[in-house]
JSON list of C-alpha atoms in Angstrom, two decimals:
[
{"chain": "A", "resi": 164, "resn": "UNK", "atom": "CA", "xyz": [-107.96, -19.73, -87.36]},
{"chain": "A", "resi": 165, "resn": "UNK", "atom": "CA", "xyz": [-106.37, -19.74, -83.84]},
{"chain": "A", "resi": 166, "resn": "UNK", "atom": "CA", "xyz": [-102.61, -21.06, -84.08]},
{"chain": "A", "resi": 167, "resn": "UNK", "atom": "CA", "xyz": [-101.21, -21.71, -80.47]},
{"chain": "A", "resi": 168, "resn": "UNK", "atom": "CA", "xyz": [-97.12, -21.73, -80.42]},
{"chain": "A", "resi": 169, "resn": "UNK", "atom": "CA", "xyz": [-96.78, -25.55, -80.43]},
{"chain": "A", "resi": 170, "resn": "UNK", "atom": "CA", "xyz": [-98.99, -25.75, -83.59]},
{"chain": "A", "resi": 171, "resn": "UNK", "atom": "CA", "xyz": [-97.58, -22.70, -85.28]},
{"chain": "A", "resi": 172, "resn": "UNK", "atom": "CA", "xyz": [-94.62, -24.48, -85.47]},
{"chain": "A", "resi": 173, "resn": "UNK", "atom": "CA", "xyz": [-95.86, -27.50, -86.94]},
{"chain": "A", "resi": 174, "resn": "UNK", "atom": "CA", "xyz": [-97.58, -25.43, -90.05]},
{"chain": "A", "resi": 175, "resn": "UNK", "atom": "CA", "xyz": [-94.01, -23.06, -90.20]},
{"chain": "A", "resi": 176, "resn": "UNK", "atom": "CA", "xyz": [-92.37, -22.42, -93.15]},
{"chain": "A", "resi": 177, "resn": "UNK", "atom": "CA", "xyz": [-89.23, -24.59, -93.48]},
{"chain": "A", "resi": 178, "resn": "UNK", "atom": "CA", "xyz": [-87.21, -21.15, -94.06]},
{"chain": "A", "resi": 179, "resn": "UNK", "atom": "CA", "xyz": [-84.89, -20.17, -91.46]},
{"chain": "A", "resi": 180, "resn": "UNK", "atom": "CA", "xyz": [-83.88, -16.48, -91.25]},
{"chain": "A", "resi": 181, "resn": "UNK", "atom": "CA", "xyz": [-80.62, -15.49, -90.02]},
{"chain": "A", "resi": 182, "resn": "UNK", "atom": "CA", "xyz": [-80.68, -12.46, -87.28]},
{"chain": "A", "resi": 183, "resn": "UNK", "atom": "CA", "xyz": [-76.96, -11.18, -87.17]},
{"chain": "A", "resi": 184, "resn": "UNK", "atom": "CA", "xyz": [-76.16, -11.07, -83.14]},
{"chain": "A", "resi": 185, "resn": "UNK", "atom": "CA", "xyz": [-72.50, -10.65, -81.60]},
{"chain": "A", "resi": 186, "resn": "UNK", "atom": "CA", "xyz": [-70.61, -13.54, -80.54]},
{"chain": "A", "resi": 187, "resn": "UNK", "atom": "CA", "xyz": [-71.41, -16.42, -77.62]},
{"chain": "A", "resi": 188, "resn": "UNK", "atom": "CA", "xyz": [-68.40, -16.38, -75.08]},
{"chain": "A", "resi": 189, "resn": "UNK", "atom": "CA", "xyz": [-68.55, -17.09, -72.12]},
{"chain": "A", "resi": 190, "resn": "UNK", "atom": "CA", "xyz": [-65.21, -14.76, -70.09]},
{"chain": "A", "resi": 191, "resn": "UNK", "atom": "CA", "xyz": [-63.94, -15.29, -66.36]},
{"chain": "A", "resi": 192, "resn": "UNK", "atom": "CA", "xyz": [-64.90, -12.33, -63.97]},
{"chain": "A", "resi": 193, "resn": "UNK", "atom": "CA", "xyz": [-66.52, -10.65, -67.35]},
{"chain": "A", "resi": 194, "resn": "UNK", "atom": "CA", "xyz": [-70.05, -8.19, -66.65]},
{"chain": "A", "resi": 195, "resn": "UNK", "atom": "CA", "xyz": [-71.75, -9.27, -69.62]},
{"chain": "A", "resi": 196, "resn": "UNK", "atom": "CA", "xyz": [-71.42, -12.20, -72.30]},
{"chain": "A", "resi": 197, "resn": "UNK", "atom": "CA", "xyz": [-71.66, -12.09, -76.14]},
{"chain": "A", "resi": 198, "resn": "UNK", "atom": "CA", "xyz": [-74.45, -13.90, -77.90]},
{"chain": "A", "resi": 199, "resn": "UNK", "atom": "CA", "xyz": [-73.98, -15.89, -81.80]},
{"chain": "A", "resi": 200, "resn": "UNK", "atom": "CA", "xyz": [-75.70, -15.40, -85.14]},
{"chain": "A", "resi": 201, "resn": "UNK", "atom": "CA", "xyz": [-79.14, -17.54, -84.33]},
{"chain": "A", "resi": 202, "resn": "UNK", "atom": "CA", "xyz": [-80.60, -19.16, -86.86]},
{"chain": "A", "resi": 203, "resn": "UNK", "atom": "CA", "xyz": [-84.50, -18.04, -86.20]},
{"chain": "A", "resi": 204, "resn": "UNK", "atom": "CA", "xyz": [-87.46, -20.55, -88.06]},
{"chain": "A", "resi": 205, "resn": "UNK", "atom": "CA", "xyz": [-89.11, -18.19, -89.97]},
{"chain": "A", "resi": 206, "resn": "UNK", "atom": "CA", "xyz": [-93.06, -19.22, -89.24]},
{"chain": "A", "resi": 207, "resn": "UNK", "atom": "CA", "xyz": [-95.12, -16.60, -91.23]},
{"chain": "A", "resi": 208, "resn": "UNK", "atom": "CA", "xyz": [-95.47, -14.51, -94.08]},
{"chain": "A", "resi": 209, "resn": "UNK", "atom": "CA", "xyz": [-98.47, -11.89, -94.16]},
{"chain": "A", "resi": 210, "resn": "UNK", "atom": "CA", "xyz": [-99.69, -8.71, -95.36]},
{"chain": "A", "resi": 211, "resn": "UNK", "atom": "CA", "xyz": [-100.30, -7.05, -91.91]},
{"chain": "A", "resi": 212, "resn": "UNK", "atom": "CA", "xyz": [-99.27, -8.39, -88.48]},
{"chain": "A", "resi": 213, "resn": "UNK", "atom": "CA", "xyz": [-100.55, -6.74, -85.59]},
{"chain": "A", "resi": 214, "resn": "UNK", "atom": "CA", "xyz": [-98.54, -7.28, -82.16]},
{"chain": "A", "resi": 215, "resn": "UNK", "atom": "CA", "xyz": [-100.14, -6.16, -79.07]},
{"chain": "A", "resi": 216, "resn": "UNK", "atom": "CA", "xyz": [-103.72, -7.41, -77.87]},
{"chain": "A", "resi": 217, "resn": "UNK", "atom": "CA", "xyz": [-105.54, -4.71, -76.67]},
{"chain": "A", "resi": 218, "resn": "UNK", "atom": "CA", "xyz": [-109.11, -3.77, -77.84]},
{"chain": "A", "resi": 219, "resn": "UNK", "atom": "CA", "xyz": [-107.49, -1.19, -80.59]},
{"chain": "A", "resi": 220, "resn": "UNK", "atom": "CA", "xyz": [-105.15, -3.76, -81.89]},
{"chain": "A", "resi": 221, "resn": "UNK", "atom": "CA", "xyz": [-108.00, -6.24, -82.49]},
{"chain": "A", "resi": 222, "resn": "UNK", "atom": "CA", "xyz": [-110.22, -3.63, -84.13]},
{"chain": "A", "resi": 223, "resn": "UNK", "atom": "CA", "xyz": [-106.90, -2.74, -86.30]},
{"chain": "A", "resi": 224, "resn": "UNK", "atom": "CA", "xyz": [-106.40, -6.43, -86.85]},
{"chain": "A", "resi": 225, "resn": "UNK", "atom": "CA", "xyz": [-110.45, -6.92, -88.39]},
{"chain": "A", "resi": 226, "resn": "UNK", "atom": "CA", "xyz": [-110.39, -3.28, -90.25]},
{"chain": "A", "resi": 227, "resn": "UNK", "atom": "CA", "xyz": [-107.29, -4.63, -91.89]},
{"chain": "A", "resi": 228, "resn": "UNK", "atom": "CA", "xyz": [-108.36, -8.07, -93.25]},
{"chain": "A", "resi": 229, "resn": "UNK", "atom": "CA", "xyz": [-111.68, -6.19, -93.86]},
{"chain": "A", "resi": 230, "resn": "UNK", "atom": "CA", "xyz": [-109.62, -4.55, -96.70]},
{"chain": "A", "resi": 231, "resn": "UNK", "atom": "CA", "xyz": [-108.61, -8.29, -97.95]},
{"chain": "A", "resi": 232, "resn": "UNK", "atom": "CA", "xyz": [-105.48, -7.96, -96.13]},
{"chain": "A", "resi": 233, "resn": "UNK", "atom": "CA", "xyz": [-103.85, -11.89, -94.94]},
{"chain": "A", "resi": 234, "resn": "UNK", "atom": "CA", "xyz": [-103.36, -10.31, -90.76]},
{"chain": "A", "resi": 235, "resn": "UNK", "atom": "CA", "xyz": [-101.86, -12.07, -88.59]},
{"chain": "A", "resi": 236, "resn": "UNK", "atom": "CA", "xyz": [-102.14, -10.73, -84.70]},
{"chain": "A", "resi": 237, "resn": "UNK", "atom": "CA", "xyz": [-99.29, -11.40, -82.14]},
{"chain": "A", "resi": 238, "resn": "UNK", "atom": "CA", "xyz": [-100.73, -11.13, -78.41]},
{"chain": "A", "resi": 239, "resn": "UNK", "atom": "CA", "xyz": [-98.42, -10.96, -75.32]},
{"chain": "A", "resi": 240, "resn": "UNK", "atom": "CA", "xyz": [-101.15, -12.56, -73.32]},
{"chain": "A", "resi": 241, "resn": "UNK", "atom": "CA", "xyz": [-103.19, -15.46, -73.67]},
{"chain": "A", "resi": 242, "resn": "UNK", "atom": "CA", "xyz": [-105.94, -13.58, -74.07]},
{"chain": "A", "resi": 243, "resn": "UNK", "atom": "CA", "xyz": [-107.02, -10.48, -76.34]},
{"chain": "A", "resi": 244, "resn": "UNK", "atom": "CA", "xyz": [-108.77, -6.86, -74.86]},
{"chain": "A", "resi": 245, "resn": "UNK", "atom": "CA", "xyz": [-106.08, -7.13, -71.95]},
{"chain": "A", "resi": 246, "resn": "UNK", "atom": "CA", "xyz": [-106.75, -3.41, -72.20]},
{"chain": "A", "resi": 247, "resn": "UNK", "atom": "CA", "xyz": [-110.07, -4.19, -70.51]},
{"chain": "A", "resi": 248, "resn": "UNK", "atom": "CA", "xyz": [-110.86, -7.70, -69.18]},
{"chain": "A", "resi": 249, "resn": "UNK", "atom": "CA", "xyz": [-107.01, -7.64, -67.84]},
{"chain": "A", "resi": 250, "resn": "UNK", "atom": "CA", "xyz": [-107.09, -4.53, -66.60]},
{"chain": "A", "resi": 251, "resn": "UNK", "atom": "CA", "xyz": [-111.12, -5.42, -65.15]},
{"chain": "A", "resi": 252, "resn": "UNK", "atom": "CA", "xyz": [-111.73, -2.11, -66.88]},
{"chain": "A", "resi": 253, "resn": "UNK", "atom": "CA", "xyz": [-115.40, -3.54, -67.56]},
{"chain": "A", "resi": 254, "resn": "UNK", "atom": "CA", "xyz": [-117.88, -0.81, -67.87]},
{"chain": "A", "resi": 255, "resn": "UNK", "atom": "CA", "xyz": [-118.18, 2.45, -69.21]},
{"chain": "A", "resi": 256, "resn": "UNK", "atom": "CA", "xyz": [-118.18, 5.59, -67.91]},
{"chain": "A", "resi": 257, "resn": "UNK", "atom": "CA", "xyz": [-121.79, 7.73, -67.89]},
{"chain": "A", "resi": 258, "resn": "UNK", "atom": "CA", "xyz": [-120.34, 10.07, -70.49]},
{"chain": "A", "resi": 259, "resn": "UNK", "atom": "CA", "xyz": [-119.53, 7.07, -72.71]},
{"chain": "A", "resi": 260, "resn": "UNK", "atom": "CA", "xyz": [-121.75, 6.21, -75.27]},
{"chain": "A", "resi": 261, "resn": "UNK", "atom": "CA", "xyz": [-122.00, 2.28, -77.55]},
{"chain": "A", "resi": 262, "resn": "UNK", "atom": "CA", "xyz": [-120.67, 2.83, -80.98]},
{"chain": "A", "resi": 263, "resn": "UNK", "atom": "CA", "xyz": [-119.37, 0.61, -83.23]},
{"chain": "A", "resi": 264, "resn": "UNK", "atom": "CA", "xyz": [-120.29, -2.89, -83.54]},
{"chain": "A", "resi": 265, "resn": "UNK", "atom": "CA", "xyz": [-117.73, -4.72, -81.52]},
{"chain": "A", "resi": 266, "resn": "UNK", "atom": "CA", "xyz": [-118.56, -2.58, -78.86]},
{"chain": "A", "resi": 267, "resn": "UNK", "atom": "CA", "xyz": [-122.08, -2.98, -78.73]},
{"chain": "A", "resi": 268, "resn": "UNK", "atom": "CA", "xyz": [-121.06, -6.84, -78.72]},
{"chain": "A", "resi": 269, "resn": "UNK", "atom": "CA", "xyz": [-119.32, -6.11, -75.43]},
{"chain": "A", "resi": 270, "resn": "UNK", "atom": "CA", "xyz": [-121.93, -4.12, -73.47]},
{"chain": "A", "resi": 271, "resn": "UNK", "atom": "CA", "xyz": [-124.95, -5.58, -75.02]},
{"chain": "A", "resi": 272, "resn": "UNK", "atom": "CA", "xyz": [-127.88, -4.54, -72.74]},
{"chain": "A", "resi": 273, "resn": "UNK", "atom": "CA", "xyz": [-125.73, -3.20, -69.87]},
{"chain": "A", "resi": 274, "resn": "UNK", "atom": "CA", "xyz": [-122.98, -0.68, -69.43]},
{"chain": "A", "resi": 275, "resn": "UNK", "atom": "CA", "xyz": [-121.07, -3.47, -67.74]},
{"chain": "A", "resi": 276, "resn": "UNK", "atom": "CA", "xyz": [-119.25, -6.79, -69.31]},
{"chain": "A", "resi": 277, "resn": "UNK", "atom": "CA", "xyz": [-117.04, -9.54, -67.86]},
{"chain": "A", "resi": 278, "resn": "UNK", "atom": "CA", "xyz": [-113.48, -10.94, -68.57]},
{"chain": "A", "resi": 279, "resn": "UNK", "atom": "CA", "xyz": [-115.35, -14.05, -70.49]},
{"chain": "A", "resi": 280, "resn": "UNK", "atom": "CA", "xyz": [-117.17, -11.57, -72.67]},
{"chain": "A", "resi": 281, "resn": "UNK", "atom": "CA", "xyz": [-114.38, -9.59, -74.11]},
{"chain": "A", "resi": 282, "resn": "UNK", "atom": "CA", "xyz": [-112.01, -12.42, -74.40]},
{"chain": "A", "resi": 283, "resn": "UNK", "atom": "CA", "xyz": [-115.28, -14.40, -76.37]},
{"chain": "A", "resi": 284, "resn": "UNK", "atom": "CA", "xyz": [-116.46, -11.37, -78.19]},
{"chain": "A", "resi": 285, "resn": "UNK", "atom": "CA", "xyz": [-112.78, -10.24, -79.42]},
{"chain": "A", "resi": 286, "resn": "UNK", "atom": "CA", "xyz": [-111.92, -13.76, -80.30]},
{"chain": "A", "resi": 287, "resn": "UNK", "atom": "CA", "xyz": [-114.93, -14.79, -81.68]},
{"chain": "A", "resi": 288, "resn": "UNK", "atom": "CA", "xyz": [-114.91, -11.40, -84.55]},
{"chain": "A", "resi": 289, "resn": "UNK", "atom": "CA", "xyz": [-111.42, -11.84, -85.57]},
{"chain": "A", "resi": 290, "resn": "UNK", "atom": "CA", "xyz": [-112.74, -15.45, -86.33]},
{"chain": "A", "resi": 291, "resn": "UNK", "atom": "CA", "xyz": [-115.33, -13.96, -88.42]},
{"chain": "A", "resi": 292, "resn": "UNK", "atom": "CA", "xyz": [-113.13, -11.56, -90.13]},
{"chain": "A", "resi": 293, "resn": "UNK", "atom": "CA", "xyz": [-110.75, -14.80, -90.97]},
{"chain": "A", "resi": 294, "resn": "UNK", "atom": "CA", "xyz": [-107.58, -12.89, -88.59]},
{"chain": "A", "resi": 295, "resn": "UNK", "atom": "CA", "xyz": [-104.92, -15.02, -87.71]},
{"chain": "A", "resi": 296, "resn": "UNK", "atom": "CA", "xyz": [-103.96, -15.10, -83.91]},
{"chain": "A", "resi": 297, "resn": "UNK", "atom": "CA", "xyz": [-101.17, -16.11, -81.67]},
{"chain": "A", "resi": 298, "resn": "UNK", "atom": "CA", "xyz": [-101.20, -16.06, -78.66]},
{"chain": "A", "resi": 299, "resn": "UNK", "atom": "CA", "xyz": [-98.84, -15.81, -75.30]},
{"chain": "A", "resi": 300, "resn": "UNK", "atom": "CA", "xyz": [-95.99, -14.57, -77.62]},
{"chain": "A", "resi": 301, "resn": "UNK", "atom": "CA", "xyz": [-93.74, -11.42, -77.17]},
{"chain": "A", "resi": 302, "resn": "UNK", "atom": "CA", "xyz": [-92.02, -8.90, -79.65]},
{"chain": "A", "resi": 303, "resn": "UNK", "atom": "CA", "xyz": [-88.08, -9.74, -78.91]},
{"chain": "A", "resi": 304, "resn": "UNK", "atom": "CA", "xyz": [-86.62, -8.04, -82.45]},
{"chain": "A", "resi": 305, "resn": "UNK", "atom": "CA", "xyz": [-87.41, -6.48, -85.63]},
{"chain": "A", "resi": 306, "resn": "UNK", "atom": "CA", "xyz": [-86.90, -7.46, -88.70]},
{"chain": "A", "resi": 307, "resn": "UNK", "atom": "CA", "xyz": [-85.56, -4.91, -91.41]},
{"chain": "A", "resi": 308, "resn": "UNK", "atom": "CA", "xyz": [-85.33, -5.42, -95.34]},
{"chain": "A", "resi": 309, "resn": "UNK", "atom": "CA", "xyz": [-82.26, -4.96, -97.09]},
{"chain": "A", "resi": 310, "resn": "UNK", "atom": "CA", "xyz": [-83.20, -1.58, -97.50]},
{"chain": "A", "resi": 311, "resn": "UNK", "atom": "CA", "xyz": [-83.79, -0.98, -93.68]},
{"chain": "A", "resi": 312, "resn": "UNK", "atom": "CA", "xyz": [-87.19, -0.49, -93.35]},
{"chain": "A", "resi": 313, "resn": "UNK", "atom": "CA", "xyz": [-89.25, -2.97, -91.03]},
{"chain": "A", "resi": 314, "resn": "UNK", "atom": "CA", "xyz": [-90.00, -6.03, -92.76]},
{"chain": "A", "resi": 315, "resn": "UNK", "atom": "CA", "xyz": [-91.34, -7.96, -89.68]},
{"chain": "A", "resi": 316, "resn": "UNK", "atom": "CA", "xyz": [-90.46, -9.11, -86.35]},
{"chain": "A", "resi": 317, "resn": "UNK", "atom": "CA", "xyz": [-88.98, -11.98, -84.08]},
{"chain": "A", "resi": 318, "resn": "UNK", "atom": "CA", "xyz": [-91.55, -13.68, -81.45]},
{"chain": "A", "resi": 319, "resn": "UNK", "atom": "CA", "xyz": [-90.68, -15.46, -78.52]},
{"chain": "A", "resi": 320, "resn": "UNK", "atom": "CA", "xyz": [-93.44, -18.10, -76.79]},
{"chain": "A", "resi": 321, "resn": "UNK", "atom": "CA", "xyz": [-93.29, -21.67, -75.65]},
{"chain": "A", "resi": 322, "resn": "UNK", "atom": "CA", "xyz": [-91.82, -22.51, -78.84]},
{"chain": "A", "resi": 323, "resn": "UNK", "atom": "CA", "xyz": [-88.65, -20.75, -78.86]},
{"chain": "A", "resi": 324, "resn": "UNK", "atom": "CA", "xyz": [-88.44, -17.76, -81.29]},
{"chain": "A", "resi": 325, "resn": "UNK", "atom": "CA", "xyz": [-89.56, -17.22, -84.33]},
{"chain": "A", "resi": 326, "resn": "UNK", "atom": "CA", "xyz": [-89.37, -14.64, -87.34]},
{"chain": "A", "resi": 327, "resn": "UNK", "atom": "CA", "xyz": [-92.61, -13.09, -88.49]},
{"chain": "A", "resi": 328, "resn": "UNK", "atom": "CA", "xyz": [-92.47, -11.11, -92.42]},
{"chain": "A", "resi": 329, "resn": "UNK", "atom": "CA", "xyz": [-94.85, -8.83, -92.86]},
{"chain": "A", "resi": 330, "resn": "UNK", "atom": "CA", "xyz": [-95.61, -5.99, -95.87]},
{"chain": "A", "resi": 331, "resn": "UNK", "atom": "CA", "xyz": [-96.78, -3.58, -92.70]},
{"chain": "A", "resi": 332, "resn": "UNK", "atom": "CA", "xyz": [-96.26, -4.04, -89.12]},
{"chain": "A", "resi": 333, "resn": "UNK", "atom": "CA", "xyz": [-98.86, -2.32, -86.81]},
{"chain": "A", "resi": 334, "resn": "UNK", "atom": "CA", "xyz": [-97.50, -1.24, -83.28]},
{"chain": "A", "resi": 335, "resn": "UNK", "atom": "CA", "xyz": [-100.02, -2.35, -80.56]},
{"chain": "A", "resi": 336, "resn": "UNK", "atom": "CA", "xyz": [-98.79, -3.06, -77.52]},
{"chain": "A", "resi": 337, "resn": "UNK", "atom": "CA", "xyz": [-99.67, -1.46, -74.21]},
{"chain": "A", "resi": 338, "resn": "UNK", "atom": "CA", "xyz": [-95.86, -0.27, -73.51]},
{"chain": "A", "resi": 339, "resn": "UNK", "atom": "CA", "xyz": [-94.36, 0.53, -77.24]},
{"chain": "A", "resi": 340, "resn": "UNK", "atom": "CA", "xyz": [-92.13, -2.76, -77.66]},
{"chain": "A", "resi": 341, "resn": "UNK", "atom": "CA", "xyz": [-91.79, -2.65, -81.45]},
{"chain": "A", "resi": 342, "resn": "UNK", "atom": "CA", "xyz": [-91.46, 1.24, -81.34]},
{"chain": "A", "resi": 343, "resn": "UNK", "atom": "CA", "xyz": [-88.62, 1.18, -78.88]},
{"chain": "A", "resi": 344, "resn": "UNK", "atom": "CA", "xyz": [-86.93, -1.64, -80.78]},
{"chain": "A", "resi": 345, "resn": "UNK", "atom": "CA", "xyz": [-87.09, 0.34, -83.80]},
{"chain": "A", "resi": 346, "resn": "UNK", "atom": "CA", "xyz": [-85.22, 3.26, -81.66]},
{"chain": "A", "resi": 347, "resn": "UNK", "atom": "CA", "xyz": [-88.37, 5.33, -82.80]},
{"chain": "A", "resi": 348, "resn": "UNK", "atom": "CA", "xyz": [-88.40, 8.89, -81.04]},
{"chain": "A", "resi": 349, "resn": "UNK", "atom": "CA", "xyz": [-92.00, 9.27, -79.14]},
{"chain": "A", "resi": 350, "resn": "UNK", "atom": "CA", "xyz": [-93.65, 11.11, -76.12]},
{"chain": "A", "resi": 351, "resn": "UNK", "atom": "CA", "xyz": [-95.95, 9.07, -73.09]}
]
């Protein structure tokens, strides 16, 4: 099923989730301002939500509901395999060689694809795997349990933000976002 922000919301939960932020004020001459606790609609429950929407975080996304997992996969884009078709990195290499099914979907008979294929191809096997998708939405906090270990993440799209819960949370985005929000120690 492919959920687009302005439908998300309509199918949310009617939980909100509190995310504990310093104050609103707005101070004369001041170089910075303090936000308030936000009250953040809490859209989603899963099992495993993927954010990022490159080829690997797809293929993470479909191994994991291949398992029975409920996955839900958060895009930044609106459009999965920005890894390739957004990057127009659309052929492979001579020493590169077809393996694995979703790959042979992308470079059928030819060692070259297009941006339609990949975003039609990656789209059209999370489909078939029954993954969740949203699009166009960005990683903006995490969510911890009262324990402190991740228990999801905040979203922000064309629908304001929203909380995500998840049982695991799989990092997939091109630059680290849920890593670094995490203050997770890691090497480029």
């Amino acid at each position: 099923m492919v959920l687009v922000p302005e439908i998300f919301m309509l199918l949310s939960i009617p939980l909100l989730l509190t995310i504990g932020l310093s104050s609103v004020a707005s101070l004369p001459n001041a170089d910075a301002v303090y936000q308030s606790d936000r009250r953040i609609p809490l859209v989603r429950q899963t099992d495993v939500l993927v954010v990022g929407g490159s080829f690997g975080s797809v293929v993470a996304a479909i191994e994991a509901a291949e398992t029975g997992a409920a996955v839900l996969l958060v895009a930044p884009r609106n459009f999965v395999g920005d890894d390739l078709g957004g990057a127009l990195e659309l052929w492979l290499d001579k020493e590169e060689t077809v393996t694995g099914k979703l790959t042979s979907q992308l470079f059928s008979d030819t060692r070259i694809t297009t941006p339609l294929n990949v975003k039609r191809s990656l789209e059209a096997a999370m489909l078939a795997a029954d993954v969740e998708f949203l699009l166009g939405s960005f990683p903006t906090d995490v969510l911890r349990d009262e324990k402190g270990r991740i228990a999801g993440v905040v979203i922000a799209n064309r629908a304001g933000r929203q909380a995500i819960l998840a049982k695991v949370v799989v990092e997939g985005t091109d630059w680290g976002a849920v890593a670094r929000m995490t203050r997770a120690e890691f090497q480029r």
